[in-house]
């Protein structure tokens, strides 16, 4: 299946017919130009740079324009959202970056221990300057929606315990859409020496090198969905899953869930006064069960359509036909009425959300470079 994916990639998943009619994509909103200039100016003052990338796209989420500016500085590469990335592949990516002389660390900005490890690495990188400089500046950079502000908030919370009340500052602004932070603000996280962290706007390069990189950024949420189009993003995700044969691998987990459900249904209850009393359930139990059922139906739909597919995945037209069949199967699985005028949009939005929240599994969309060619 790896060979199939490679051949499809050679044709260019982003250049396939299902992207036609999507219009010209403007990757570079107006506010980013001013933000880029501001970041360039402040980078000169930074003692250390934390470059945040999305673990699911460790190459595609790099800002190529900033690389020459930060390559000569003390730098830490934080691969954020590591909880959503393939854990088996992540060590290989860390080795890849480390072999290039770059200190790299997978991070989950919502876990205190993970952020603490990042802080320890930052302190180690600044150990010489800490002993002789009264003030240090750490700058956090990255493309939109890789979790920079969430990471800074976690760092700030950890640092609060070591700062007096009058030294504490507000947290960074966090929002669900890429590009929420549109100004550069400083946050004090250390005293003696004073250490400030600068949160910067997420900035894309003015020109994305290829449409597939752009689609990966869009799928990960670094580009607003409306810019690229939800249906185009969903089609790309289906192309990737099919080319990798991922739905075939879901069969085992589907069978396990079915077996578990059957076991629960045949269990005989133990009748007692205690069992007859009303049981308290966790507040979100019904929501959890609902999501699990949705995920099962979606996985079954994609597994069924792929296993019954008789075409050639290496053929562009055949792959598009399969994707069209899967859209219809997803619409049924997600119980979206066929009479709805926005059915395909609703299917696309819900399918993309399942991917972004990790409900379909953990993925790394980028391909690990071959050491012999690097």
Short mmCIF file of C-alpha atoms in Angstrom, two decimals:
data_model
loop_
_atom_site.label_atom_id
_atom_site.label_comp_id
_atom_site.label_asym_id
_atom_site.label_seq_id
_atom_site.Cartn_x
_atom_site.Cartn_y
_atom_site.Cartn_z
CA UNK A 1 0.00 0.00 0.00
CA UNK A 2 2.96 2.30 0.57
CA UNK A 3 3.82 1.95 -3.11
CA UNK A 4 0.27 2.85 -4.07
CA UNK A 5 0.40 5.99 -1.96
CA UNK A 6 3.72 7.01 -3.45
CA UNK A 7 2.41 6.66 -7.01
CA UNK A 8 -0.70 8.66 -6.17
CA UNK A 9 1.48 11.31 -4.57
CA UNK A 10 3.60 11.49 -7.71
CA UNK A 11 0.45 12.46 -9.56
CA UNK A 12 -0.21 14.90 -6.75
CA UNK A 13 -3.19 14.36 -4.46
CA UNK A 14 -3.70 18.10 -4.44
CA UNK A 15 -3.77 18.27 -8.25
CA UNK A 16 -6.42 15.60 -8.67
CA UNK A 17 -9.74 16.36 -10.31
CA UNK A 18 -11.65 16.64 -7.05
CA UNK A 19 -9.92 19.96 -6.36
CA UNK A 20 -11.19 21.53 -9.56
CA UNK A 21 -13.60 24.40 -9.22
CA UNK A 22 -12.30 25.29 -5.77
CA UNK A 23 -11.09 28.69 -6.90
CA UNK A 24 -7.82 30.45 -6.21
CA UNK A 25 -6.64 30.07 -2.61
CA UNK A 26 -5.27 33.17 -0.89
CA UNK A 27 -3.02 31.72 1.79
CA UNK A 28 -1.74 35.09 3.02
CA UNK A 29 -4.33 37.37 4.69
CA UNK A 30 -3.46 41.05 4.86
CA UNK A 31 -2.60 41.18 8.56
CA UNK A 32 0.13 38.56 8.10
CA UNK A 33 2.41 40.90 6.15
CA UNK A 34 2.62 43.37 9.04
CA UNK A 35 2.98 40.51 11.53
CA UNK A 36 5.87 39.03 9.55
CA UNK A 37 7.72 42.36 9.62
CA UNK A 38 7.18 42.70 13.37
CA UNK A 39 8.43 39.16 14.01
CA UNK A 40 11.55 39.77 11.92
CA UNK A 41 12.38 42.90 13.95
CA UNK A 42 11.89 41.21 17.33
CA UNK A 43 13.78 38.09 16.36
CA UNK A 44 16.96 40.15 16.52
CA UNK A 45 16.40 40.63 20.26
CA UNK A 46 15.42 37.06 21.10
CA UNK A 47 17.79 34.96 23.21
CA UNK A 48 15.99 31.76 22.27
CA UNK A 49 13.29 30.78 19.80
CA UNK A 50 10.67 28.11 20.39
CA UNK A 51 9.44 27.07 16.98
CA UNK A 52 6.10 25.33 17.34
CA UNK A 53 4.95 22.92 14.67
CA UNK A 54 2.03 20.54 14.42
CA UNK A 55 3.16 16.97 15.12
CA UNK A 56 0.83 15.70 12.39
CA UNK A 57 2.62 17.82 9.77
CA UNK A 58 6.15 18.36 11.14
CA UNK A 59 7.49 19.50 7.76
CA UNK A 60 4.46 21.15 6.22
CA UNK A 61 3.87 23.32 9.31
CA UNK A 62 7.29 24.97 9.06
CA UNK A 63 7.40 28.60 7.96
CA UNK A 64 10.12 28.49 5.30
CA UNK A 65 10.59 32.27 5.31
CA UNK A 66 11.52 32.28 9.00
CA UNK A 67 13.99 29.40 8.84
CA UNK A 68 17.01 31.51 7.71
CA UNK A 69 16.28 34.02 10.49
CA UNK A 70 16.06 31.49 13.32
CA UNK A 71 18.66 28.97 12.14
CA UNK A 72 21.50 30.96 13.72
CA UNK A 73 19.78 31.35 17.09
CA UNK A 74 19.39 29.06 20.06
CA UNK A 75 16.29 27.17 19.10
CA UNK A 76 13.94 24.47 20.35
CA UNK A 77 11.56 22.71 17.98
CA UNK A 78 8.33 21.86 19.81
CA UNK A 79 6.20 19.33 17.95
CA UNK A 80 2.88 20.24 19.53
CA UNK A 81 -0.37 18.24 19.58
CA UNK A 82 1.70 15.09 19.97
CA UNK A 83 -1.36 13.32 21.41
CA UNK A 84 -2.90 13.44 17.92
CA UNK A 85 0.18 12.14 16.09
CA UNK A 86 1.23 8.56 15.37
CA UNK A 87 3.18 7.52 18.46
CA UNK A 88 5.09 4.81 16.60
CA UNK A 89 6.46 7.28 14.06
CA UNK A 90 7.14 10.21 16.39
CA UNK A 91 10.51 8.92 17.70
CA UNK A 92 11.71 8.63 14.11
CA UNK A 93 10.81 12.26 13.48
CA UNK A 94 12.63 13.35 16.64
CA UNK A 95 15.70 11.41 15.47
CA UNK A 96 15.42 13.03 12.05
CA UNK A 97 15.46 16.57 13.42
CA UNK A 98 18.07 15.73 16.06
CA UNK A 99 20.38 14.33 13.40
CA UNK A 100 20.26 17.78 11.81
CA UNK A 101 21.45 19.38 15.04
CA UNK A 102 18.04 20.65 16.12
CA UNK A 103 16.78 20.10 19.67
CA UNK A 104 13.33 18.60 19.16
CA UNK A 105 10.64 17.62 21.65
CA UNK A 106 7.09 16.26 21.17
CA UNK A 107 4.74 18.35 23.32
CA UNK A 108 1.13 18.29 24.43
CA UNK A 109 0.44 21.85 25.54
CA UNK A 110 -2.50 20.70 27.67
CA UNK A 111 -0.37 18.39 29.84
CA UNK A 112 1.66 20.01 32.60
CA UNK A 113 4.40 17.36 32.61
CA UNK A 114 4.90 17.71 28.87
CA UNK A 115 5.22 21.51 29.08
CA UNK A 116 7.58 21.14 32.05
CA UNK A 117 9.90 19.05 29.89
CA UNK A 118 9.90 21.85 27.32
CA UNK A 119 10.74 24.41 30.03
CA UNK A 120 13.60 22.26 31.27
CA UNK A 121 15.02 22.11 27.76
CA UNK A 122 14.65 25.89 27.39
CA UNK A 123 16.44 26.51 30.69
CA UNK A 124 19.21 24.14 29.69
CA UNK A 125 19.68 25.94 26.37
CA UNK A 126 19.83 29.29 28.23
CA UNK A 127 21.98 28.07 31.12
CA UNK A 128 24.98 30.24 30.22
CA UNK A 129 22.96 33.43 29.66
CA UNK A 130 20.88 32.89 32.81
CA UNK A 131 24.01 33.27 34.93
CA UNK A 132 25.05 36.60 33.45
CA UNK A 133 22.04 38.36 31.85
CA UNK A 134 19.43 40.30 33.92
CA UNK A 135 16.71 39.89 31.28
CA UNK A 136 16.10 37.17 28.74
CA UNK A 137 13.63 37.03 25.87
CA UNK A 138 12.11 33.82 24.53
CA UNK A 139 10.15 34.11 21.31
CA UNK A 140 7.50 31.62 20.20
CA UNK A 141 6.87 31.38 16.46
CA UNK A 142 4.87 29.14 14.17
CA UNK A 143 2.15 28.99 11.57
CA UNK A 144 -1.49 29.54 12.65
CA UNK A 145 -3.26 27.11 14.96
CA UNK A 146 -0.29 24.96 15.95
CA UNK A 147 -1.05 25.76 19.59
CA UNK A 148 1.41 28.54 20.39
CA UNK A 149 -0.91 30.53 22.64
CA UNK A 150 -2.17 27.43 24.44
CA UNK A 151 1.43 26.45 25.09
CA UNK A 152 2.28 29.89 26.45
CA UNK A 153 -0.76 29.77 28.74
CA UNK A 154 0.45 26.46 30.13
CA UNK A 155 3.97 27.86 30.61
CA UNK A 156 2.47 30.89 32.32
CA UNK A 157 0.43 28.76 34.71
CA UNK A 158 3.52 26.78 35.68
CA UNK A 159 5.52 29.96 36.19
CA UNK A 160 2.86 31.70 38.32
CA UNK A 161 3.78 29.76 41.44
CA UNK A 162 7.28 31.26 41.31
CA UNK A 163 6.19 34.86 40.81
CA UNK A 164 4.80 37.39 43.29
CA UNK A 165 1.28 38.69 42.63
CA UNK A 166 2.51 42.05 41.34
CA UNK A 167 4.75 40.28 38.82
CA UNK A 168 1.95 38.26 37.25
CA UNK A 169 0.58 39.12 33.82
CA UNK A 170 -2.43 38.16 31.75
CA UNK A 171 -2.58 34.97 29.74
CA UNK A 172 -2.36 34.74 25.98
CA UNK A 173 -5.58 34.77 23.96
CA UNK A 174 -6.63 31.36 22.67
CA UNK A 175 -9.33 30.77 20.09
CA UNK A 176 -10.63 27.94 17.90
CA UNK A 177 -9.76 29.67 14.62
CA UNK A 178 -6.30 30.12 13.10
CA UNK A 179 -4.93 33.63 13.37
CA UNK A 180 -6.53 34.64 16.69
CA UNK A 181 -3.33 36.24 18.00
CA UNK A 182 -2.80 39.22 15.70
CA UNK A 183 -0.40 41.24 17.84
CA UNK A 184 2.86 40.52 19.66
CA UNK A 185 2.63 40.56 23.44
CA UNK A 186 5.08 39.69 26.20
CA UNK A 187 4.45 37.50 29.24
CA UNK A 188 6.75 37.27 32.22
CA UNK A 189 7.49 33.70 33.24
CA UNK A 190 10.64 34.08 35.33
CA UNK A 191 12.28 36.36 37.91
CA UNK A 192 16.01 36.81 38.63
CA UNK A 193 16.72 36.81 35.82
CA UNK A 194 13.54 38.18 34.33
CA UNK A 195 12.43 35.88 31.52
CA UNK A 196 9.79 37.04 29.08
CA UNK A 197 7.99 34.98 26.48
CA UNK A 198 6.69 36.68 23.36
CA UNK A 199 3.60 35.19 21.75
CA UNK A 200 3.45 36.00 18.05
CA UNK A 201 0.73 35.78 15.40
CA UNK A 202 0.63 32.64 13.33
CA UNK A 203 2.09 33.50 9.95
CA UNK A 204 2.02 31.47 6.76
CA UNK A 205 4.48 32.04 3.94
CA UNK A 206 3.07 34.21 1.11
CA UNK A 207 3.31 31.31 -1.32
CA UNK A 208 2.64 27.68 -0.38
CA UNK A 209 5.11 25.54 -2.38
CA UNK A 210 2.49 23.06 -3.58
CA UNK A 211 -1.23 22.52 -3.22
CA UNK A 212 -0.78 19.30 -1.21
CA UNK A 213 1.17 21.15 1.48
CA UNK A 214 -1.65 23.69 1.53
CA UNK A 215 -4.24 20.94 1.93
CA UNK A 216 -2.30 19.41 4.82
CA UNK A 217 -2.20 22.82 6.53
CA UNK A 218 -5.92 23.20 5.92
CA UNK A 219 -6.71 19.72 7.23
CA UNK A 220 -4.72 20.42 10.41
CA UNK A 221 -6.58 23.71 10.85
CA UNK A 222 -3.78 26.17 10.06
CA UNK A 223 -5.88 27.71 7.29
CA UNK A 224 -9.50 28.69 7.81
CA UNK A 225 -11.80 26.07 6.33
CA UNK A 226 -13.75 28.64 4.35
CA UNK A 227 -10.58 29.71 2.53
CA UNK A 228 -9.95 26.28 1.02
CA UNK A 229 -13.44 24.81 1.21
CA UNK A 230 -14.58 22.10 3.62
CA UNK A 231 -15.53 19.68 0.83
CA UNK A 232 -12.10 19.97 -0.77
CA UNK A 233 -10.43 19.28 2.60
CA UNK A 234 -12.66 16.26 3.25
CA UNK A 235 -11.95 14.88 -0.23
CA UNK A 236 -8.23 15.20 0.40
CA UNK A 237 -8.54 13.39 3.73
CA UNK A 238 -10.44 10.54 2.05
CA UNK A 239 -7.78 10.33 -0.66
CA UNK A 240 -5.05 10.01 1.99
CA UNK A 241 -6.94 7.40 4.03
CA UNK A 242 -7.73 5.30 0.97
CA UNK A 243 -4.22 5.51 -0.44
CA UNK A 244 -2.79 4.36 2.87
CA UNK A 245 -5.38 1.63 3.25
CA UNK A 246 -6.31 2.97 6.69
CA UNK A 247 -10.00 1.89 6.60
CA UNK A 248 -8.88 -1.72 6.18
CA UNK A 249 -6.99 -1.46 9.47
CA UNK A 250 -10.13 -0.34 11.28
CA UNK A 251 -11.77 -3.74 10.86
CA UNK A 252 -10.07 -5.16 13.97
CA UNK A 253 -11.21 -2.30 16.21
CA UNK A 254 -14.72 -2.51 14.75
CA UNK A 255 -14.88 -6.24 15.53
CA UNK A 256 -13.64 -5.63 19.07
CA UNK A 257 -16.34 -3.04 19.71
CA UNK A 258 -19.00 -5.36 18.26
CA UNK A 259 -17.81 -8.23 20.48
CA UNK A 260 -17.84 -5.97 23.52
CA UNK A 261 -21.39 -4.81 22.76
CA UNK A 262 -22.58 -8.40 22.35
CA UNK A 263 -20.96 -9.40 25.64
CA UNK A 264 -22.68 -6.55 27.44
CA UNK A 265 -26.05 -7.51 25.95
CA UNK A 266 -25.90 -11.16 27.18
CA UNK A 267 -24.70 -10.38 30.70
CA UNK A 268 -27.32 -11.38 33.23
CA UNK A 269 -27.98 -8.72 35.85
CA UNK A 270 -27.58 -9.61 39.50
CA UNK A 271 -30.91 -8.76 41.09
CA UNK A 272 -30.59 -6.99 44.40
CA UNK A 273 -32.03 -3.95 46.09
CA UNK A 274 -28.80 -2.11 45.29
CA UNK A 275 -29.13 -2.84 41.57
CA UNK A 276 -32.74 -1.71 41.52
CA UNK A 277 -31.85 1.74 42.85
CA UNK A 278 -31.33 4.56 40.32
CA UNK A 279 -27.70 4.73 39.25
CA UNK A 280 -25.78 7.97 39.00
CA UNK A 281 -24.10 8.36 35.63
CA UNK A 282 -21.28 10.69 34.69
CA UNK A 283 -22.58 13.93 33.25
CA UNK A 284 -21.19 13.37 29.76
CA UNK A 285 -21.72 9.61 29.45
CA UNK A 286 -24.39 9.98 26.78
CA UNK A 287 -22.19 12.37 24.79
CA UNK A 288 -19.27 9.95 24.92
CA UNK A 289 -21.43 7.04 23.80
CA UNK A 290 -22.89 9.14 21.01
CA UNK A 291 -19.43 10.04 19.67
CA UNK A 292 -18.27 6.42 19.91
CA UNK A 293 -21.29 5.31 17.91
CA UNK A 294 -20.69 7.99 15.29
CA UNK A 295 -17.03 6.98 14.95
CA UNK A 296 -17.99 3.31 14.61
CA UNK A 297 -20.53 4.08 11.87
CA UNK A 298 -18.05 6.28 9.99
CA UNK A 299 -15.28 3.67 10.19
CA UNK A 300 -17.63 0.92 9.09
CA UNK A 301 -18.83 3.03 6.15
CA UNK A 302 -15.31 3.73 4.90
CA UNK A 303 -14.15 0.16 5.51
CA UNK A 304 -17.11 -1.26 3.62
CA UNK A 305 -16.76 1.02 0.61
CA UNK A 306 -13.02 0.44 0.33
CA UNK A 307 -13.20 -3.36 0.64
CA UNK A 308 -16.00 -3.52 -1.96
CA UNK A 309 -14.17 -1.21 -4.33
CA UNK A 310 -13.05 -3.03 -7.48
CA UNK A 311 -11.26 -0.14 -9.18
CA UNK A 312 -7.61 0.86 -9.20
CA UNK A 313 -6.54 3.19 -6.39
CA UNK A 314 -3.60 4.28 -8.53
CA UNK A 315 -6.01 5.56 -11.17
CA UNK A 316 -7.09 9.13 -10.56
CA UNK A 317 -10.61 8.67 -11.97
CA UNK A 318 -11.20 5.44 -10.02
CA UNK A 319 -10.06 7.06 -6.78
CA UNK A 320 -12.41 9.99 -7.36
CA UNK A 321 -15.28 7.56 -7.96
CA UNK A 322 -14.51 5.79 -4.67
CA UNK A 323 -14.44 9.12 -2.83
CA UNK A 324 -17.85 10.00 -4.28
CA UNK A 325 -19.24 6.67 -3.03
CA UNK A 326 -17.75 7.33 0.39
CA UNK A 327 -19.39 10.73 0.61
CA UNK A 328 -22.76 9.05 0.16
CA UNK A 329 -21.83 6.38 2.73
CA UNK A 330 -20.70 9.04 5.20
CA UNK A 331 -23.95 10.93 4.75
CA UNK A 332 -25.87 7.82 5.77
CA UNK A 333 -23.47 7.06 8.64
CA UNK A 334 -23.76 10.60 9.97
CA UNK A 335 -27.55 10.49 9.48
CA UNK A 336 -27.67 13.66 7.42
CA UNK A 337 -30.89 13.91 5.38
CA UNK A 338 -30.45 13.66 1.63
CA UNK A 339 -32.99 16.44 1.26
CA UNK A 340 -30.66 18.94 2.91
CA UNK A 341 -29.25 21.47 0.46
CA UNK A 342 -26.03 21.60 2.48
CA UNK A 343 -25.66 17.86 3.02
CA UNK A 344 -22.17 17.59 1.53
CA UNK A 345 -20.98 20.59 3.51
CA UNK A 346 -22.35 19.07 6.72
CA UNK A 347 -20.70 15.72 5.94
CA UNK A 348 -17.40 17.45 5.27
CA UNK A 349 -17.46 19.51 8.47
CA UNK A 350 -18.29 16.57 10.73
CA UNK A 351 -15.79 14.26 9.05
CA UNK A 352 -13.00 16.83 9.34
CA UNK A 353 -13.86 17.40 13.01
CA UNK A 354 -13.54 13.68 13.75
CA UNK A 355 -10.06 13.72 12.24
CA UNK A 356 -8.90 16.88 14.02
CA UNK A 357 -10.04 15.64 17.41
CA UNK A 358 -8.25 12.33 16.97
CA UNK A 359 -11.44 10.23 16.88
CA UNK A 360 -10.32 8.49 13.68
CA UNK A 361 -6.91 7.67 15.13
CA UNK A 362 -3.52 9.35 15.35
CA UNK A 363 -1.79 10.32 12.11
CA UNK A 364 1.29 11.97 10.69
CA UNK A 365 0.46 13.25 7.23
CA UNK A 366 4.01 14.14 6.18
CA UNK A 367 6.38 11.48 4.88
CA UNK A 368 9.64 11.04 6.75
CA UNK A 369 12.47 12.12 4.42
CA UNK A 370 14.87 9.47 3.21
CA UNK A 371 18.23 10.07 4.98
CA UNK A 372 20.06 9.12 1.81
CA UNK A 373 18.42 11.99 -0.09
CA UNK A 374 18.71 14.66 2.57
#
